[in-house]
Short mmCIF file of C-alpha atoms in Angstrom, two decimals:
data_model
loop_
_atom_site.label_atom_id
_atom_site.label_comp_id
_atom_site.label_asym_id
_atom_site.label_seq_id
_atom_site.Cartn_x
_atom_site.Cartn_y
_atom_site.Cartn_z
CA UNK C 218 -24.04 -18.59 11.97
CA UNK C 219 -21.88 -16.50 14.22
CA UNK C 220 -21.27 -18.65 17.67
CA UNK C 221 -21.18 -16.13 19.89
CA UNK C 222 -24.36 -14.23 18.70
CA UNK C 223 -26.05 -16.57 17.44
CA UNK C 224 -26.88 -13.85 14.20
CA UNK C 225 -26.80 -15.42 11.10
CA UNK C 226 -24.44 -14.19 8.74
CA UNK C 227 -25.09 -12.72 5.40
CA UNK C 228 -24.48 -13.59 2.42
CA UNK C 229 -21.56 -13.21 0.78
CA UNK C 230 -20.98 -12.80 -2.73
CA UNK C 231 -18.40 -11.38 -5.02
CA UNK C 232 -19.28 -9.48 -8.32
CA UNK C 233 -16.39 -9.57 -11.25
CA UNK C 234 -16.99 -7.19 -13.65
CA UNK C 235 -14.99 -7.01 -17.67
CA UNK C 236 -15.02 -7.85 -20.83
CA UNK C 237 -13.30 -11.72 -20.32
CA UNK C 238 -12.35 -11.52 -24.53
CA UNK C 239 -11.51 -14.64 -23.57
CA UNK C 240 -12.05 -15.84 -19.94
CA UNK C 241 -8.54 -17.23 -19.20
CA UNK C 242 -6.95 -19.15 -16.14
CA UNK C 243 -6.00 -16.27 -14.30
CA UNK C 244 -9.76 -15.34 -13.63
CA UNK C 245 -11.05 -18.96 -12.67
CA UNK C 246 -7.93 -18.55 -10.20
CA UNK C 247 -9.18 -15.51 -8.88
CA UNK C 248 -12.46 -16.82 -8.15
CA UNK C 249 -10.77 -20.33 -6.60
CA UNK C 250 -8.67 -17.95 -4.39
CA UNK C 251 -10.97 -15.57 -3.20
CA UNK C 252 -13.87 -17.82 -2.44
CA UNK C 253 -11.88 -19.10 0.65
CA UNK C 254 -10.29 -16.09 1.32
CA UNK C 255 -13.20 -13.85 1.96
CA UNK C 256 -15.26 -16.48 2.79
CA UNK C 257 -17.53 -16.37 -0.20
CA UNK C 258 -20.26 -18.32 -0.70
CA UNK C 259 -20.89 -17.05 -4.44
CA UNK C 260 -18.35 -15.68 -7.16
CA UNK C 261 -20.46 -14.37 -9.88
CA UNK C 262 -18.80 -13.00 -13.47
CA UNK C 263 -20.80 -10.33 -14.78
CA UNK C 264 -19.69 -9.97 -18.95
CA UNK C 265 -19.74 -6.32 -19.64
CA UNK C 266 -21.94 -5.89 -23.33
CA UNK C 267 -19.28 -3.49 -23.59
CA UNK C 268 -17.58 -1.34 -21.13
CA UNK C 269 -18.31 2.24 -21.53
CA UNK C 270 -15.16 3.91 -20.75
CA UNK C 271 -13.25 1.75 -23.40
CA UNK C 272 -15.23 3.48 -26.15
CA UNK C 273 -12.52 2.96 -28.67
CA UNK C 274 -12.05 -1.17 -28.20
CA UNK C 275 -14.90 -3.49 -30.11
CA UNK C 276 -15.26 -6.61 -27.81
CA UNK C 277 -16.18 -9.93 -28.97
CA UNK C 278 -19.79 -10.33 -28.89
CA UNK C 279 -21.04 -10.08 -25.49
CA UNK C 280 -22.69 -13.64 -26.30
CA UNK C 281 -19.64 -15.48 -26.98
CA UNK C 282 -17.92 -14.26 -23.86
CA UNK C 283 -21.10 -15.01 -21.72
CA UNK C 284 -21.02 -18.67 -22.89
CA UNK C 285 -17.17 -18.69 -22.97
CA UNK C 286 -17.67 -18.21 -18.45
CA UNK C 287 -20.25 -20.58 -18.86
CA UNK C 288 -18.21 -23.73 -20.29
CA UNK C 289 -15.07 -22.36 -17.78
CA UNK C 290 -17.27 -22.12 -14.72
CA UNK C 291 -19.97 -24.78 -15.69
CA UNK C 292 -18.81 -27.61 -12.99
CA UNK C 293 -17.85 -24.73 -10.37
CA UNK C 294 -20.82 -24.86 -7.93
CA UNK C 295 -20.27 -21.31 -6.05
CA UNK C 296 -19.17 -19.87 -9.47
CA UNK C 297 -21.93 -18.58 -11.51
CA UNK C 298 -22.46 -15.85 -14.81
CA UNK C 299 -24.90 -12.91 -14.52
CA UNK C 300 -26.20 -11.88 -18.00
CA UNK C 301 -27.23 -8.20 -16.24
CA UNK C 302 -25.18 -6.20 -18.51
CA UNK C 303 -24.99 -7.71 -22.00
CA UNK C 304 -29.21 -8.10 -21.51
CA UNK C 305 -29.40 -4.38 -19.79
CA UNK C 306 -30.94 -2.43 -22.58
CA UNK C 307 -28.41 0.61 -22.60
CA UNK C 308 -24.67 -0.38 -21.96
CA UNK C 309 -24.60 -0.03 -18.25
CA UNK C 310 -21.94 1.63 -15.91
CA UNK C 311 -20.67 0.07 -13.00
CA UNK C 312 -22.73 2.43 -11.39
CA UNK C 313 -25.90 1.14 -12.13
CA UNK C 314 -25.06 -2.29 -12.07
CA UNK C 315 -23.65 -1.95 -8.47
CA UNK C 316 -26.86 0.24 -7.81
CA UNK C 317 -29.42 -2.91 -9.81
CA UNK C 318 -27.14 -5.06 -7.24
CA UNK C 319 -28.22 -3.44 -4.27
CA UNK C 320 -31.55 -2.98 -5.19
CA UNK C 321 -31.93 -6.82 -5.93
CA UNK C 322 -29.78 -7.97 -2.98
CA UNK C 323 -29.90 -6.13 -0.18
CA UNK C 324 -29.11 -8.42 2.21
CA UNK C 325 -26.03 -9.97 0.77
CA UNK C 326 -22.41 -8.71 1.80
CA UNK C 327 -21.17 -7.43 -1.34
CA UNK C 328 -17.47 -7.13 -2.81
CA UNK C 329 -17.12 -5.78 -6.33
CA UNK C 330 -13.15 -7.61 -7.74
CA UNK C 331 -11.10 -5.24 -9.90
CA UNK C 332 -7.63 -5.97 -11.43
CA UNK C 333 -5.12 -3.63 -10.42
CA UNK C 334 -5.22 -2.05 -13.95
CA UNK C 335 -8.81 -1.02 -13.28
CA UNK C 336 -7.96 0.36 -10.23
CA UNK C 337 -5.20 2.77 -11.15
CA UNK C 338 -7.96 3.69 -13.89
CA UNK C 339 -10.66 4.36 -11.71
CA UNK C 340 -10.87 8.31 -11.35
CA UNK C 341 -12.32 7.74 -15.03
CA UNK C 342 -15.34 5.95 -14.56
CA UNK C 343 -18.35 7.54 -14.35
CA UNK C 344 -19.36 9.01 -10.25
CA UNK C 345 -16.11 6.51 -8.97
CA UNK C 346 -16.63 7.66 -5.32
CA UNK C 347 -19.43 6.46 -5.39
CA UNK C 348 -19.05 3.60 -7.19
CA UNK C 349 -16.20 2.63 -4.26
CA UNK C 350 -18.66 3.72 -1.48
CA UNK C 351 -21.83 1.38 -2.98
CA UNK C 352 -20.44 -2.53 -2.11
CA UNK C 353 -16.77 -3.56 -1.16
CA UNK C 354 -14.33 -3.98 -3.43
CA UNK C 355 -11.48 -6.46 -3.92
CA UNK C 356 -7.89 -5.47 -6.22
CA UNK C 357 -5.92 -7.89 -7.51
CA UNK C 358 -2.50 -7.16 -7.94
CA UNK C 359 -0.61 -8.26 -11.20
CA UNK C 360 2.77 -8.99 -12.15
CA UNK C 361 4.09 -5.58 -13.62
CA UNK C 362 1.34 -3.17 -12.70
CA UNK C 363 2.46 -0.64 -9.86
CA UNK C 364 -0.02 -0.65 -7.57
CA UNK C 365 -0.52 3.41 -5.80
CA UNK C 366 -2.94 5.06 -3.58
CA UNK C 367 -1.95 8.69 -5.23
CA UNK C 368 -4.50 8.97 -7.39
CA UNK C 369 -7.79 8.80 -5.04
CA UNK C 370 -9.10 10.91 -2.26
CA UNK C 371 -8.44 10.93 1.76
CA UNK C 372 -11.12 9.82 2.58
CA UNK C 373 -11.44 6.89 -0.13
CA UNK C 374 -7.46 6.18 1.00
CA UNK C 375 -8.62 5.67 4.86
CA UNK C 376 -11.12 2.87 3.93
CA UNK C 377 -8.48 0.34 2.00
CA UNK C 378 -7.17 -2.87 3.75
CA UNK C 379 -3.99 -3.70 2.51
CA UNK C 380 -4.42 -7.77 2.73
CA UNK C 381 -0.81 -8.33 0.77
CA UNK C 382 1.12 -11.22 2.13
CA UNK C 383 -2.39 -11.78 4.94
CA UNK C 384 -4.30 -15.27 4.59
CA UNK C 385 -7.92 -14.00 4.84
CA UNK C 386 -10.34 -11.18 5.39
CA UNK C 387 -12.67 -14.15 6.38
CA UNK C 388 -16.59 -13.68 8.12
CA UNK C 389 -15.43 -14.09 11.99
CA UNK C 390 -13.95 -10.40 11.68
CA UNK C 391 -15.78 -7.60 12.90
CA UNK C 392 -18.32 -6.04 10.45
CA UNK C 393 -17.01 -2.70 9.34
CA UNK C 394 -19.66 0.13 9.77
CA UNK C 395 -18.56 1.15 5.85
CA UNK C 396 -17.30 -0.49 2.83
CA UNK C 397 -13.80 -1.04 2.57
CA UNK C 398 -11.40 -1.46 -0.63
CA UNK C 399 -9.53 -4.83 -0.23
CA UNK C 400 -5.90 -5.12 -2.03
CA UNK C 401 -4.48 -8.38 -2.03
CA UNK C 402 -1.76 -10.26 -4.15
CA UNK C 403 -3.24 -13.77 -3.63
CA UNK C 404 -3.01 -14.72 -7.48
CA UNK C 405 -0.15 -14.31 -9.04
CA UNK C 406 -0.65 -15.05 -12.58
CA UNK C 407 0.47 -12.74 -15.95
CA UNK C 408 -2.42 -14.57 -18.39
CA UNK C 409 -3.33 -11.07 -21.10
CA UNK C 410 -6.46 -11.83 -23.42
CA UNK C 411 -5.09 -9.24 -25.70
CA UNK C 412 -1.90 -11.81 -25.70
CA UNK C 413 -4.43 -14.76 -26.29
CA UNK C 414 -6.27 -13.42 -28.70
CA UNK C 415 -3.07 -12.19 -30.82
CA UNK C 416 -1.62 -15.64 -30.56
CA UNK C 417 -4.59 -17.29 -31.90
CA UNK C 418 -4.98 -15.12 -34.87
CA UNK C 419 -1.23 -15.66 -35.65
CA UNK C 420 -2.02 -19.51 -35.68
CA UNK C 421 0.30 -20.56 -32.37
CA UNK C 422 -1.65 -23.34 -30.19
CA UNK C 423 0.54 -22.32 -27.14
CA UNK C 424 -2.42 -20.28 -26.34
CA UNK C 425 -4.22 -23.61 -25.42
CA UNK C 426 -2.60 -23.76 -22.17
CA UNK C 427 -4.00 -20.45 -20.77
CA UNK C 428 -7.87 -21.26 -21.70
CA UNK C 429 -10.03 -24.35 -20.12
CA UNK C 430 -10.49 -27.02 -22.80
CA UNK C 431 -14.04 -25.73 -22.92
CA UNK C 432 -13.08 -22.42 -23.98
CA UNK C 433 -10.37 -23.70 -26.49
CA UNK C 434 -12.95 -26.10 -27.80
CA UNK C 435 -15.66 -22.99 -28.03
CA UNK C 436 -12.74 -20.80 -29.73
CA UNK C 437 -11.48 -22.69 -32.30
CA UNK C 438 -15.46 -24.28 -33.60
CA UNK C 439 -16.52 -21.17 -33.82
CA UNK C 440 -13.19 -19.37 -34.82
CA UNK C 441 -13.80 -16.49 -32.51
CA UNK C 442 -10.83 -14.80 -32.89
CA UNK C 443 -9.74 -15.18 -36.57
#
C-alpha cells in the first residue's frame, strides 16, 4: 500500500526464462538478489522445453530441469517454477509466453530477467521489440561478457535504466508510463552449466560446489549428465 495514496500496489513478479541444464548457484542468487532489489514479491523460473533460437543445442529433458528448480527452490517461499513452456504444446517463443503472461496476469507488474549473454543476442529472437516493449525486463551482467547498447534501436536505448553500482529500483519510485529495460551488476558470480555439465561427465566432484545438494543428489541418481 502506497502511504501517500493510499493505492494499493501491484503485484510484482519476475519471470526467468532458459534452459537451467543444470540450475546452478548463480541463478538461486539472482533470484535472492533481485527479490529485494525490485521489491518482488514472486521470482518465478520458467524451464524453456527448448529454446527456439538455439536450434542446434539438445537440452536435457525439459522434465529433469523442471524438477532440478524444484528441489533448488523447494524451501524458497517467493521462488516458484512455471511448467508454461515445457507443457505449451508447440515450443513457445518468448513472445508468446510474455503475451500468455499478460493475458493471465494483467494486473501484476511484470519484469522478464535476462543474462547479459541473452541480451547482446536479442536482435535474434523472434519480433524482439516487441518482446522488450510487452513487460520489463531485468540484465544481469556477468563476469567477462561486454555489456553494449549498439546493437538495439533509439528508441529501445531511451527506455534502459542503468542500475550498476544503485541499491534498488524498489516500489516507492514513480510508475513509469512504459516498460523499461533494467541493467544491473548485483550478482557477480561466473557459475557456466556447459562447465558443470562437462565436469560431471569427466568424473570431477568439484562440480558439487556450484549445484544445491538437491540438485547434486537429483544428478548423480539419475546420472543426468553421463
Amino acid at each position: 500500500m502506497d502511504e501517500t495514496t493510499g493505492k494499493k500496489h501491484p503485484h510484482r513478479t519476475a519471470f526467468y526464462g532458459g534452459s537451467f541444464d543444470p540450475v546452478h548457484r548463480a541463478h538461486l542468487e539472482i533470484a535472492r538478489t533481485l527479490i529485494p532489489q525490485f521489491e518482488l514479491d514472486e521470482f518465478t523460473f520458467i524451464p524453456a522445453f527448448h529454446a527456439p533460437h538455439k536450434v542446434r543445442l539438445t537440452p536435457t529433458s525439459a522434465y529433469d530441469r523442471y524438477a532440478m528448480l524444484c528441489l533448488a527452490t523447494q524451501h524458497a517461499l517467493q521462488m516458484s517454477v512455471s511448467r508454461i513452456e515445457i507443457e505449451a504444446p508447440e515450443r513457445p517463443y518468448t513472445l508468446q509466453t510474455l503475451a500468455r503472461l499478460n493475458s493471465e496476469r494483467p494486473d501484476d507488474e511484470k519484469f522478464f530477467v535476462m543474462g547479459a549473454d541473452s541480451w547482446m543476442e536479442i536482435t535474434t529472437w523472434r519480433e524482439w521489440e516487441t518482446v522488450l516493449n510487452m513487460s520489463n525486463h531485468i540484465v544481469i551482467t556477468r563476469p567477462g561478457v561486454e555489456i553494449s547498447f549498439d546493437h538495439v534501436t533509439d528508441q529501445i536505448a531511451e527506455r534502459i535504466v542503468d542500475l550498476r553500482k544503485t541499491a534498488s529500483a524498489g516500489k516507492n519510485e514513480t510508475q513509469p508510463t512504459e516498460t523499461r529495460i533494467y541493467i544491473t551488476d548485483s550478482v557477480d558470480l561466473d557459475i557456466s552449466a556447459t562447465q558443470i555439465r562437462q565436469v560431471v561427465r569427466a568424473g570431477d566432484r568439484s562440480w558439487h560446489a556450484l549445484v544445491a545438494p538437491e540438485v547434486a543428489n537429483y544428478i548423480e541418481k539419475y546420472q543426468i549428465y553421463n
